[in-house]
mmCIF file with all atom_site columns, N, CA and C in Angstrom:
data_model
loop_
_atom_site.group_PDB
_atom_site.id
_atom_site.type_symbol
_atom_site.label_atom_id
_atom_site.label_alt_id
_atom_site.label_comp_id
_atom_site.label_asym_id
_atom_site.label_entity_id
_atom_site.label_seq_id
_atom_site.pdbx_PDB_ins_code
_atom_site.Cartn_x
_atom_site.Cartn_y
_atom_site.Cartn_z
_atom_site.occupancy
_atom_site.B_iso_or_equiv
_atom_site.pdbx_formal_charge
_atom_site.auth_seq_id
_atom_site.auth_comp_id
_atom_site.auth_asym_id
_atom_site.auth_atom_id
_atom_site.pdbx_PDB_model_num
ATOM 1   N N  . MET A 1 1  ? -25.875 66.260 48.634 1.00 0.00 ? 1  MET A N  1
ATOM 2   C CA . MET A 1 1  ? -26.477 65.563 47.510 1.00 0.00 ? 1  MET A CA 1
ATOM 3   C C  . MET A 1 1  ? -25.689 65.820 46.233 1.00 0.00 ? 1  MET A C  1
ATOM 4   N N  . ILE A 1 2  ? -25.331 67.062 45.971 1.00 0.00 ? 2  ILE A N  1
ATOM 5   C CA . ILE A 1 2  ? -24.557 67.393 44.766 1.00 0.00 ? 2  ILE A CA 1
ATOM 6   C C  . ILE A 1 2  ? -23.242 66.623 44.766 1.00 0.00 ? 2  ILE A C  1
ATOM 7   N N  . GLU A 1 3  ? -22.590 66.529 45.925 1.00 0.00 ? 3  GLU A N  1
ATOM 8   C CA . GLU A 1 3  ? -21.323 65.803 46.011 1.00 0.00 ? 3  GLU A CA 1
ATOM 9   C C  . GLU A 1 3  ? -21.522 64.326 45.663 1.00 0.00 ? 3  GLU A C  1
ATOM 10  N N  . GLN A 1 4  ? -22.629 63.735 46.113 1.00 0.00 ? 4  GLN A N  1
ATOM 11  C CA . GLN A 1 4  ? -22.897 62.330 45.829 1.00 0.00 ? 4  GLN A CA 1
ATOM 12  C C  . GLN A 1 4  ? -23.105 62.113 44.337 1.00 0.00 ? 4  GLN A C  1
ATOM 13  N N  . ILE A 1 5  ? -23.857 63.000 43.698 1.00 0.00 ? 5  ILE A N  1
ATOM 14  C CA . ILE A 1 5  ? -24.114 62.879 42.266 1.00 0.00 ? 5  ILE A CA 1
ATOM 15  C C  . ILE A 1 5  ? -22.809 63.011 41.497 1.00 0.00 ? 5  ILE A C  1
ATOM 16  N N  . PHE A 1 6  ? -21.992 64.010 41.855 1.00 0.00 ? 6  PHE A N  1
ATOM 17  C CA . PHE A 1 6  ? -20.716 64.208 41.185 1.00 0.00 ? 6  PHE A CA 1
ATOM 18  C C  . PHE A 1 6  ? -19.830 62.980 41.377 1.00 0.00 ? 6  PHE A C  1
ATOM 19  N N  . LYS A 1 7  ? -19.813 62.430 42.591 1.00 0.00 ? 7  LYS A N  1
ATOM 20  C CA . LYS A 1 7  ? -18.997 61.255 42.881 1.00 0.00 ? 7  LYS A CA 1
ATOM 21  C C  . LYS A 1 7  ? -19.439 60.071 42.029 1.00 0.00 ? 7  LYS A C  1
ATOM 22  N N  . MET A 1 8  ? -20.762 59.863 41.900 1.00 0.00 ? 8  MET A N  1
ATOM 23  C CA . MET A 1 8  ? -21.268 58.767 41.073 1.00 0.00 ? 8  MET A CA 1
ATOM 24  C C  . MET A 1 8  ? -20.845 58.934 39.632 1.00 0.00 ? 8  MET A C  1
ATOM 25  N N  . SER A 1 9  ? -20.973 60.137 39.086 1.00 0.00 ? 9  SER A N  1
ATOM 26  C CA . SER A 1 9  ? -20.593 60.394 37.701 1.00 0.00 ? 9  SER A CA 1
ATOM 27  C C  . SER A 1 9  ? -19.110 60.170 37.499 1.00 0.00 ? 9  SER A C  1
ATOM 28  N N  . THR A 1 10 ? -18.303 60.629 38.446 1.00 0.00 ? 10 THR A N  1
ATOM 29  C CA . THR A 1 10 ? -16.852 60.460 38.360 1.00 0.00 ? 10 THR A CA 1
ATOM 30  C C  . THR A 1 10 ? -16.491 58.982 38.427 1.00 0.00 ? 10 THR A C  1
ATOM 31  N N  . GLU A 1 11 ? -17.128 58.228 39.313 1.00 0.00 ? 11 GLU A N  1
ATOM 32  C CA . GLU A 1 11 ? -16.851 56.795 39.419 1.00 0.00 ? 11 GLU A CA 1
ATOM 33  C C  . GLU A 1 11 ? -17.232 56.072 38.135 1.00 0.00 ? 11 GLU A C  1
ATOM 34  N N  . ASN A 1 12 ? -18.357 56.437 37.531 1.00 0.00 ? 12 ASN A N  1
ATOM 35  C CA . ASN A 1 12 ? -18.761 55.818 36.271 1.00 0.00 ? 12 ASN A CA 1
ATOM 36  C C  . ASN A 1 12 ? -17.731 56.089 35.189 1.00 0.00 ? 12 ASN A C  1
ATOM 37  N N  . GLU A 1 13 ? -17.232 57.321 35.111 1.00 0.00 ? 13 GLU A N  1
ATOM 38  C CA . GLU A 1 13 ? -16.227 57.670 34.112 1.00 0.00 ? 13 GLU A CA 1
ATOM 39  C C  . GLU A 1 13 ? -14.932 56.914 34.363 1.00 0.00 ? 13 GLU A C  1
ATOM 40  N N  . LYS A 1 14 ? -14.501 56.823 35.619 1.00 0.00 ? 14 LYS A N  1
ATOM 41  C CA . LYS A 1 14 ? -13.267 56.121 35.956 1.00 0.00 ? 14 LYS A CA 1
ATOM 42  C C  . LYS A 1 14 ? -13.340 54.663 35.550 1.00 0.00 ? 14 LYS A C  1
ATOM 43  N N  . GLU A 1 15 ? -14.486 54.061 35.758 1.00 0.00 ? 15 GLU A N  1
ATOM 44  C CA . GLU A 1 15 ? -14.648 52.645 35.451 1.00 0.00 ? 15 GLU A CA 1
ATOM 45  C C  . GLU A 1 15 ? -14.983 52.418 33.982 1.00 0.00 ? 15 GLU A C  1
ATOM 46  N N  . GLY A 1 16 ? -15.018 53.477 33.198 1.00 0.00 ? 16 GLY A N  1
ATOM 47  C CA . GLY A 1 16 ? -15.268 53.353 31.769 1.00 0.00 ? 16 GLY A CA 1
ATOM 48  C C  . GLY A 1 16 ? -16.705 53.056 31.409 1.00 0.00 ? 16 GLY A C  1
ATOM 49  N N  . ARG A 1 17 ? -17.612 53.260 32.326 1.00 0.00 ? 17 ARG A N  1
ATOM 50  C CA . ARG A 1 17 ? -19.029 53.014 32.049 1.00 0.00 ? 17 ARG A CA 1
ATOM 51  C C  . ARG A 1 17 ? -19.602 54.173 31.260 1.00 0.00 ? 17 ARG A C  1
ATOM 52  N N  . LYS A 1 18 ? -20.313 53.829 30.227 1.00 0.00 ? 18 LYS A N  1
ATOM 53  C CA . LYS A 1 18 ? -21.027 54.853 29.478 1.00 0.00 ? 18 LYS A CA 1
ATOM 54  C C  . LYS A 1 18 ? -22.431 54.928 30.056 1.00 0.00 ? 18 LYS A C  1
ATOM 55  N N  . MET A 1 19 ? -22.883 56.137 30.282 1.00 0.00 ? 19 MET A N  1
ATOM 56  C CA . MET A 1 19 ? -24.224 56.312 30.809 1.00 0.00 ? 19 MET A CA 1
ATOM 57  C C  . MET A 1 19 ? -25.216 56.122 29.659 1.00 0.00 ? 19 MET A C  1
ATOM 58  N N  . GLN A 1 20 ? -25.674 54.896 29.494 1.00 0.00 ? 20 GLN A N  1
ATOM 59  C CA . GLN A 1 20 ? -26.510 54.531 28.365 1.00 0.00 ? 20 GLN A CA 1
ATOM 60  C C  . GLN A 1 20 ? -27.986 54.795 28.651 1.00 0.00 ? 20 GLN A C  1
ATOM 61  N N  . LYS A 1 21 ? -28.694 55.241 27.626 1.00 0.00 ? 21 LYS A N  1
ATOM 62  C CA . LYS A 1 21 ? -30.135 55.455 27.729 1.00 0.00 ? 21 LYS A CA 1
ATOM 63  C C  . LYS A 1 21 ? -30.859 54.138 27.479 1.00 0.00 ? 21 LYS A C  1
ATOM 64  N N  . PHE A 1 22 ? -32.055 54.016 28.073 1.00 0.00 ? 22 PHE A N  1
ATOM 65  C CA . PHE A 1 22 ? -32.895 52.838 27.888 1.00 0.00 ? 22 PHE A CA 1
ATOM 66  C C  . PHE A 1 22 ? -34.296 53.285 27.504 1.00 0.00 ? 22 PHE A C  1
ATOM 67  N N  . ILE A 1 23 ? -34.928 52.517 26.603 1.00 0.00 ? 23 ILE A N  1
ATOM 68  C CA . ILE A 1 23 ? -36.271 52.862 26.133 1.00 0.00 ? 23 ILE A CA 1
ATOM 69  C C  . ILE A 1 23 ? -37.280 51.825 26.623 1.00 0.00 ? 23 ILE A C  1
ATOM 70  N N  . CYS A 1 24 ? -38.437 52.328 27.034 1.00 0.00 ? 24 CYS A N  1
ATOM 71  C CA . CYS A 1 24 ? -39.548 51.469 27.447 1.00 0.00 ? 24 CYS A CA 1
ATOM 72  C C  . CYS A 1 24 ? -40.233 50.981 26.173 1.00 0.00 ? 24 CYS A C  1
ATOM 73  N N  . ILE A 1 25 ? -40.242 49.683 25.973 1.00 0.00 ? 25 ILE A N  1
ATOM 74  C CA . ILE A 1 25 ? -40.811 49.120 24.749 1.00 0.00 ? 25 ILE A CA 1
ATOM 75  C C  . ILE A 1 25 ? -42.302 49.422 24.609 1.00 0.00 ? 25 ILE A C  1
ATOM 76  N N  . PRO A 1 26 ? -43.130 49.245 25.648 1.00 0.00 ? 26 PRO A N  1
ATOM 77  C CA . PRO A 1 26 ? -44.561 49.515 25.481 1.00 0.00 ? 26 PRO A CA 1
ATOM 78  C C  . PRO A 1 26 ? -44.922 50.974 25.166 1.00 0.00 ? 26 PRO A C  1
ATOM 79  N N  . CYS A 1 27 ? -44.251 51.950 25.794 1.00 0.00 ? 27 CYS A N  1
ATOM 80  C CA . CYS A 1 27 ? -44.722 53.337 25.617 1.00 0.00 ? 27 CYS A CA 1
ATOM 81  C C  . CYS A 1 27 ? -43.708 54.286 24.985 1.00 0.00 ? 27 CYS A C  1
ATOM 82  N N  . GLY A 1 28 ? -42.448 53.896 24.903 1.00 0.00 ? 28 GLY A N  1
ATOM 83  C CA . GLY A 1 28 ? -41.454 54.756 24.265 1.00 0.00 ? 28 GLY A CA 1
ATOM 84  C C  . GLY A 1 28 ? -40.736 55.724 25.187 1.00 0.00 ? 28 GLY A C  1
ATOM 85  N N  . TYR A 1 29 ? -41.048 55.709 26.487 1.00 0.00 ? 29 TYR A N  1
ATOM 86  C CA . TYR A 1 29 ? -40.344 56.571 27.439 1.00 0.00 ? 29 TYR A CA 1
ATOM 87  C C  . TYR A 1 29 ? -38.862 56.231 27.405 1.00 0.00 ? 29 TYR A C  1
ATOM 88  N N  . ILE A 1 30 ? -38.013 57.238 27.421 1.00 0.00 ? 30 ILE A N  1
ATOM 89  C CA . ILE A 1 30 ? -36.571 57.008 27.438 1.00 0.00 ? 30 ILE A CA 1
ATOM 90  C C  . ILE A 1 30 ? -36.014 57.419 28.790 1.00 0.00 ? 30 ILE A C  1
ATOM 91  N N  . TYR A 1 31 ? -35.378 56.441 29.461 1.00 0.00 ? 31 TYR A N  1
ATOM 92  C CA . TYR A 1 31 ? -34.683 56.747 30.710 1.00 0.00 ? 31 TYR A CA 1
ATOM 93  C C  . TYR A 1 31 ? -33.301 57.257 30.341 1.00 0.00 ? 31 TYR A C  1
ATOM 94  N N  . ASP A 1 32 ? -33.019 58.496 30.731 1.00 0.00 ? 32 ASP A N  1
ATOM 95  C CA . ASP A 1 32 ? -31.726 59.118 30.489 1.00 0.00 ? 32 ASP A CA 1
ATOM 96  C C  . ASP A 1 32 ? -31.014 59.245 31.830 1.00 0.00 ? 32 ASP A C  1
ATOM 97  N N  . PRO A 1 33 ? -29.906 58.534 32.011 1.00 0.00 ? 33 PRO A N  1
ATOM 98  C CA . PRO A 1 33 ? -29.224 58.577 33.301 1.00 0.00 ? 33 PRO A CA 1
ATOM 99  C C  . PRO A 1 33 ? -28.702 59.961 33.678 1.00 0.00 ? 33 PRO A C  1
ATOM 100 N N  . LYS A 1 34 ? -28.496 60.825 32.709 1.00 0.00 ? 34 LYS A N  1
ATOM 101 C CA . LYS A 1 34 ? -28.060 62.190 33.020 1.00 0.00 ? 34 LYS A CA 1
ATOM 102 C C  . LYS A 1 34 ? -29.161 62.953 33.747 1.00 0.00 ? 34 LYS A C  1
ATOM 103 N N  . ILE A 1 35 ? -30.415 62.578 33.468 1.00 0.00 ? 35 ILE A N  1
ATOM 104 C CA . ILE A 1 35 ? -31.577 63.237 34.075 1.00 0.00 ? 35 ILE A CA 1
ATOM 105 C C  . ILE A 1 35 ? -32.085 62.453 35.280 1.00 0.00 ? 35 ILE A C  1
ATOM 106 N N  . GLY A 1 36 ? -32.023 61.119 35.199 1.00 0.00 ? 36 GLY A N  1
ATOM 107 C CA . GLY A 1 36 ? -32.575 60.270 36.247 1.00 0.00 ? 36 GLY A CA 1
ATOM 108 C C  . GLY A 1 36 ? -34.096 60.301 36.205 1.00 0.00 ? 36 GLY A C  1
ATOM 109 N N  . ASP A 1 37 ? -34.718 60.031 37.326 1.00 0.00 ? 37 ASP A N  1
ATOM 110 C CA . ASP A 1 37 ? -36.175 60.102 37.469 1.00 0.00 ? 37 ASP A CA 1
ATOM 111 C C  . ASP A 1 37 ? -36.460 60.668 38.854 1.00 0.00 ? 37 ASP A C  1
ATOM 112 N N  . PRO A 1 38 ? -36.218 61.981 39.019 1.00 0.00 ? 38 PRO A N  1
ATOM 113 C CA . PRO A 1 38 ? -36.346 62.604 40.336 1.00 0.00 ? 38 PRO A CA 1
ATOM 114 C C  . PRO A 1 38 ? -37.696 62.387 41.017 1.00 0.00 ? 38 PRO A C  1
ATOM 115 N N  . GLU A 1 39 ? -38.765 62.332 40.244 1.00 0.00 ? 39 GLU A N  1
ATOM 116 C CA . GLU A 1 39 ? -40.089 62.130 40.838 1.00 0.00 ? 39 GLU A CA 1
ATOM 117 C C  . GLU A 1 39 ? -40.222 60.756 41.492 1.00 0.00 ? 39 GLU A C  1
ATOM 118 N N  . SER A 1 40 ? -39.387 59.811 41.060 1.00 0.00 ? 40 SER A N  1
ATOM 119 C CA . SER A 1 40 ? -39.398 58.469 41.650 1.00 0.00 ? 40 SER A CA 1
ATOM 120 C C  . SER A 1 40 ? -38.211 58.254 42.583 1.00 0.00 ? 40 SER A C  1
ATOM 121 N N  . GLY A 1 41 ? -37.477 59.332 42.862 1.00 0.00 ? 41 GLY A N  1
ATOM 122 C CA . GLY A 1 41 ? -36.354 59.237 43.779 1.00 0.00 ? 41 GLY A CA 1
ATOM 123 C C  . GLY A 1 41 ? -35.059 58.756 43.142 1.00 0.00 ? 41 GLY A C  1
ATOM 124 N N  . ILE A 1 42 ? -34.982 58.761 41.818 1.00 0.00 ? 42 ILE A N  1
ATOM 125 C CA . ILE A 1 42 ? -33.775 58.342 41.108 1.00 0.00 ? 42 ILE A CA 1
ATOM 126 C C  . ILE A 1 42 ? -32.985 59.593 40.727 1.00 0.00 ? 42 ILE A C  1
ATOM 127 N N  . ALA A 1 43 ? -31.829 59.758 41.345 1.00 0.00 ? 43 ALA A N  1
ATOM 128 C CA . ALA A 1 43 ? -31.018 60.964 41.157 1.00 0.00 ? 43 ALA A CA 1
ATOM 129 C C  . ALA A 1 43 ? -30.369 60.998 39.778 1.00 0.00 ? 43 ALA A C  1
ATOM 130 N N  . PRO A 1 44 ? -30.154 62.201 39.245 1.00 0.00 ? 44 PRO A N  1
ATOM 131 C CA . PRO A 1 44 ? -29.366 62.318 38.011 1.00 0.00 ? 44 PRO A CA 1
ATOM 132 C C  . PRO A 1 44 ? -28.003 61.660 38.216 1.00 0.00 ? 44 PRO A C  1
ATOM 133 N N  . GLY A 1 45 ? -27.517 61.007 37.170 1.00 0.00 ? 45 GLY A N  1
ATOM 134 C CA . GLY A 1 45 ? -26.239 60.318 37.263 1.00 0.00 ? 45 GLY A CA 1
ATOM 135 C C  . GLY A 1 45 ? -26.369 58.852 37.634 1.00 0.00 ? 45 GLY A C  1
ATOM 136 N N  . THR A 1 46 ? -27.607 58.361 37.811 1.00 0.00 ? 46 THR A N  1
ATOM 137 C CA . THR A 1 46 ? -27.831 56.962 38.163 1.00 0.00 ? 46 THR A CA 1
ATOM 138 C C  . THR A 1 46 ? -27.967 56.123 36.900 1.00 0.00 ? 46 THR A C  1
ATOM 139 N N  . SER A 1 47 ? -27.065 55.171 36.730 1.00 0.00 ? 47 SER A N  1
ATOM 140 C CA . SER A 1 47 ? -27.149 54.295 35.555 1.00 0.00 ? 47 SER A CA 1
ATOM 141 C C  . SER A 1 47 ? -28.387 53.408 35.680 1.00 0.00 ? 47 SER A C  1
ATOM 142 N N  . PHE A 1 48 ? -28.876 52.930 34.555 1.00 0.00 ? 48 PHE A N  1
ATOM 143 C CA . PHE A 1 48 ? -30.065 52.082 34.547 1.00 0.00 ? 48 PHE A CA 1
ATOM 144 C C  . PHE A 1 48 ? -29.846 50.836 35.405 1.00 0.00 ? 48 PHE A C  1
ATOM 145 N N  . GLU A 1 49 ? -28.644 50.292 35.354 1.00 0.00 ? 49 GLU A N  1
ATOM 146 C CA . GLU A 1 49 ? -28.320 49.097 36.123 1.00 0.00 ? 49 GLU A CA 1
ATOM 147 C C  . GLU A 1 49 ? -28.418 49.339 37.633 1.00 0.00 ? 49 GLU A C  1
ATOM 148 N N  . ASN A 1 50 ? -28.221 50.581 38.061 1.00 0.00 ? 50 ASN A N  1
ATOM 149 C CA . ASN A 1 50 ? -28.249 50.903 39.487 1.00 0.00 ? 50 ASN A CA 1
ATOM 150 C C  . ASN A 1 50 ? -29.621 51.335 40.002 1.00 0.00 ? 50 ASN A C  1
ATOM 151 N N  . ILE A 1 51 ? -30.602 51.381 39.134 1.00 0.00 ? 51 ILE A N  1
ATOM 152 C CA . ILE A 1 51 ? -31.974 51.681 39.569 1.00 0.00 ? 51 ILE A CA 1
ATOM 153 C C  . ILE A 1 51 ? -32.497 50.450 40.305 1.00 0.00 ? 51 ILE A C  1
ATOM 154 N N  . PRO A 1 52 ? -33.220 50.631 41.407 1.00 0.00 ? 52 PRO A N  1
ATOM 155 C CA . PRO A 1 52 ? -33.771 49.466 42.126 1.00 0.00 ? 52 PRO A CA 1
ATOM 156 C C  . PRO A 1 52 ? -34.651 48.607 41.213 1.00 0.00 ? 52 PRO A C  1
ATOM 157 N N  . ASP A 1 53 ? -34.645 47.310 41.458 1.00 0.00 ? 53 ASP A N  1
ATOM 158 C CA . ASP A 1 53 ? -35.407 46.379 40.624 1.00 0.00 ? 53 ASP A CA 1
ATOM 159 C C  . ASP A 1 53 ? -36.909 46.615 40.661 1.00 0.00 ? 53 ASP A C  1
ATOM 160 N N  . ASP A 1 54 ? -37.410 47.266 41.713 1.00 0.00 ? 54 ASP A N  1
ATOM 161 C CA . ASP A 1 54 ? -38.855 47.504 41.807 1.00 0.00 ? 54 ASP A CA 1
ATOM 162 C C  . ASP A 1 54 ? -39.280 48.829 41.167 1.00 0.00 ? 54 ASP A C  1
ATOM 163 N N  . TRP A 1 55 ? -38.337 49.546 40.545 1.00 0.00 ? 55 TRP A N  1
ATOM 164 C CA . TRP A 1 55 ? -38.667 50.793 39.843 1.00 0.00 ? 55 TRP A CA 1
ATOM 165 C C  . TRP A 1 55 ? -39.540 50.463 38.638 1.00 0.00 ? 55 TRP A C  1
ATOM 166 N N  . VAL A 1 56 ? -40.481 51.362 38.321 1.00 0.00 ? 56 VAL A N  1
ATOM 167 C CA . VAL A 1 56 ? -41.351 51.170 37.152 1.00 0.00 ? 56 VAL A CA 1
ATOM 168 C C  . VAL A 1 56 ? -41.315 52.409 36.271 1.00 0.00 ? 56 VAL A C  1
ATOM 169 N N  . CYS A 1 57 ? -41.648 52.220 35.016 1.00 0.00 ? 57 CYS A N  1
ATOM 170 C CA . CYS A 1 57 ? -41.732 53.318 34.063 1.00 0.00 ? 57 CYS A CA 1
ATOM 171 C C  . CYS A 1 57 ? -42.708 54.362 34.599 1.00 0.00 ? 57 CYS A C  1
ATOM 172 N N  . PRO A 1 58 ? -42.301 55.627 34.615 1.00 0.00 ? 58 PRO A N  1
ATOM 173 C CA . PRO A 1 58 ? -43.188 56.663 35.137 1.00 0.00 ? 58 PRO A CA 1
ATOM 174 C C  . PRO A 1 58 ? -44.388 56.971 34.235 1.00 0.00 ? 58 PRO A C  1
ATOM 175 N N  . ILE A 1 59 ? -44.395 56.436 33.027 1.00 0.00 ? 59 ILE A N  1
ATOM 176 C CA . ILE A 1 59 ? -45.507 56.684 32.096 1.00 0.00 ? 59 ILE A CA 1
ATOM 177 C C  . ILE A 1 59 ? -46.511 55.532 32.103 1.00 0.00 ? 59 ILE A C  1
ATOM 178 N N  . CYS A 1 60 ? -46.010 54.302 31.894 1.00 0.00 ? 60 CYS A N  1
ATOM 179 C CA . CYS A 1 60 ? -46.946 53.174 31.751 1.00 0.00 ? 60 CYS A CA 1
ATOM 180 C C  . CYS A 1 60 ? -46.815 52.121 32.863 1.00 0.00 ? 60 CYS A C  1
ATOM 181 N N  . PHE A 1 61 ? -45.895 52.330 33.796 1.00 0.00 ? 61 PHE A N  1
ATOM 182 C CA . PHE A 1 61 ? -45.771 51.530 35.013 1.00 0.00 ? 61 PHE A CA 1
ATOM 183 C C  . PHE A 1 61 ? -45.330 50.077 34.818 1.00 0.00 ? 61 PHE A C  1
ATOM 184 N N  . VAL A 1 62 ? -44.645 49.780 33.694 1.00 0.00 ? 62 VAL A N  1
ATOM 185 C CA . VAL A 1 62 ? -44.076 48.438 33.537 1.00 0.00 ? 62 VAL A CA 1
ATOM 186 C C  . VAL A 1 62 ? -42.709 48.403 34.213 1.00 0.00 ? 62 VAL A C  1
ATOM 187 N N  . GLY A 1 63 ? -42.205 47.199 34.480 1.00 0.00 ? 63 GLY A N  1
ATOM 188 C CA . GLY A 1 63 ? -40.928 47.035 35.162 1.00 0.00 ? 63 GLY A CA 1
ATOM 189 C C  . GLY A 1 63 ? -39.724 47.214 34.246 1.00 0.00 ? 63 GLY A C  1
ATOM 190 N N  . LYS A 1 64 ? -38.558 47.160 34.864 1.00 0.00 ? 64 LYS A N  1
ATOM 191 C CA . LYS A 1 64 ? -37.298 47.343 34.143 1.00 0.00 ? 64 LYS A CA 1
ATOM 192 C C  . LYS A 1 64 ? -37.092 46.302 33.041 1.00 0.00 ? 64 LYS A C  1
ATOM 193 N N  . ASP A 1 65 ? -37.717 45.143 33.185 1.00 0.00 ? 65 ASP A N  1
ATOM 194 C CA . ASP A 1 65 ? -37.543 44.085 32.193 1.00 0.00 ? 65 ASP A CA 1
ATOM 195 C C  . ASP A 1 65 ? -38.190 44.428 30.851 1.00 0.00 ? 65 ASP A C  1
ATOM 196 N N  . GLU A 1 66 ? -38.981 45.499 30.811 1.00 0.00 ? 66 GLU A N  1
ATOM 197 C CA . GLU A 1 66 ? -39.631 45.929 29.579 1.00 0.00 ? 66 GLU A CA 1
ATOM 198 C C  . GLU A 1 66 ? -38.829 47.026 28.855 1.00 0.00 ? 66 GLU A C  1
ATOM 199 N N  . PHE A 1 67 ? -37.604 47.276 29.316 1.00 0.00 ? 67 PHE A N  1
ATOM 200 C CA . PHE A 1 67 ? -36.743 48.293 28.721 1.00 0.00 ? 67 PHE A CA 1
ATOM 201 C C  . PHE A 1 67 ? -35.614 47.659 27.927 1.00 0.00 ? 67 PHE A C  1
ATOM 202 N N  . GLU A 1 68 ? -35.190 48.349 26.878 1.00 0.00 ? 68 GLU A N  1
ATOM 203 C CA . GLU A 1 68 ? -34.037 47.930 26.084 1.00 0.00 ? 68 GLU A CA 1
ATOM 204 C C  . GLU A 1 68 ? -33.066 49.086 25.973 1.00 0.00 ? 68 GLU A C  1
ATOM 205 N N  . ALA A 1 69 ? -31.798 48.756 25.852 1.00 0.00 ? 69 ALA A N  1
ATOM 206 C CA . ALA A 1 69 ? -30.773 49.776 25.660 1.00 0.00 ? 69 ALA A CA 1
ATOM 207 C C  . ALA A 1 69 ? -30.998 50.484 24.333 1.00 0.00 ? 69 ALA A C  1
ATOM 208 N N  . VAL A 1 70 ? -30.836 51.790 24.334 1.00 0.00 ? 70 VAL A N  1
ATOM 209 C CA . VAL A 1 70 ? -30.938 52.573 23.097 1.00 0.00 ? 70 VAL A CA 1
ATOM 210 C C  . VAL A 1 70 ? -29.613 52.444 22.378 1.00 0.00 ? 70 VAL A C  1
ATOM 211 N N  . LYS A 1 71 ? -29.674 52.074 21.134 1.00 0.00 ? 71 LYS A N  1
ATOM 212 C CA . LYS A 1 71 ? -28.454 51.947 20.341 1.00 0.00 ? 71 LYS A CA 1
ATOM 213 C C  . LYS A 1 71 ? -28.027 53.319 19.866 1.00 0.00 ? 71 LYS A C  1
ATOM 214 N N  . GLU A 1 72 ? -26.847 53.732 20.308 1.00 0.00 ? 72 GLU A N  1
ATOM 215 C CA . GLU A 1 72 ? -26.300 55.034 19.912 1.00 0.00 ? 72 GLU A CA 1
ATOM 216 C C  . GLU A 1 72 ? -25.715 54.921 18.520 1.00 0.00 ? 72 GLU A C  1
ATOM 217 N N  . LYS A 1 73 ? -25.895 55.964 17.728 1.00 0.00 ? 73 LYS A N  1
ATOM 218 C CA . LYS A 1 73 ? -25.353 55.960 16.366 1.00 0.00 ? 73 LYS A CA 1
ATOM 219 C C  . LYS A 1 73 ? -23.966 56.499 16.337 1.00 0.00 ? 73 LYS A C  1
#
């Protein structure tokens, strides 16, 4: 498992992908790809785009379509 997570992070870096955070508009939960959502089976290092479409916010249970990218300063 550790090897898979490291491989995913390395592949994201190689491809120039920034691991961007996303915020749930209704409740304010922030999905951080560095942390993932282990309770829902989402491993650390998983970008928001790679989360399954049926994943829901662990706080208010809305779908991915209710999230927006967090603008980094």
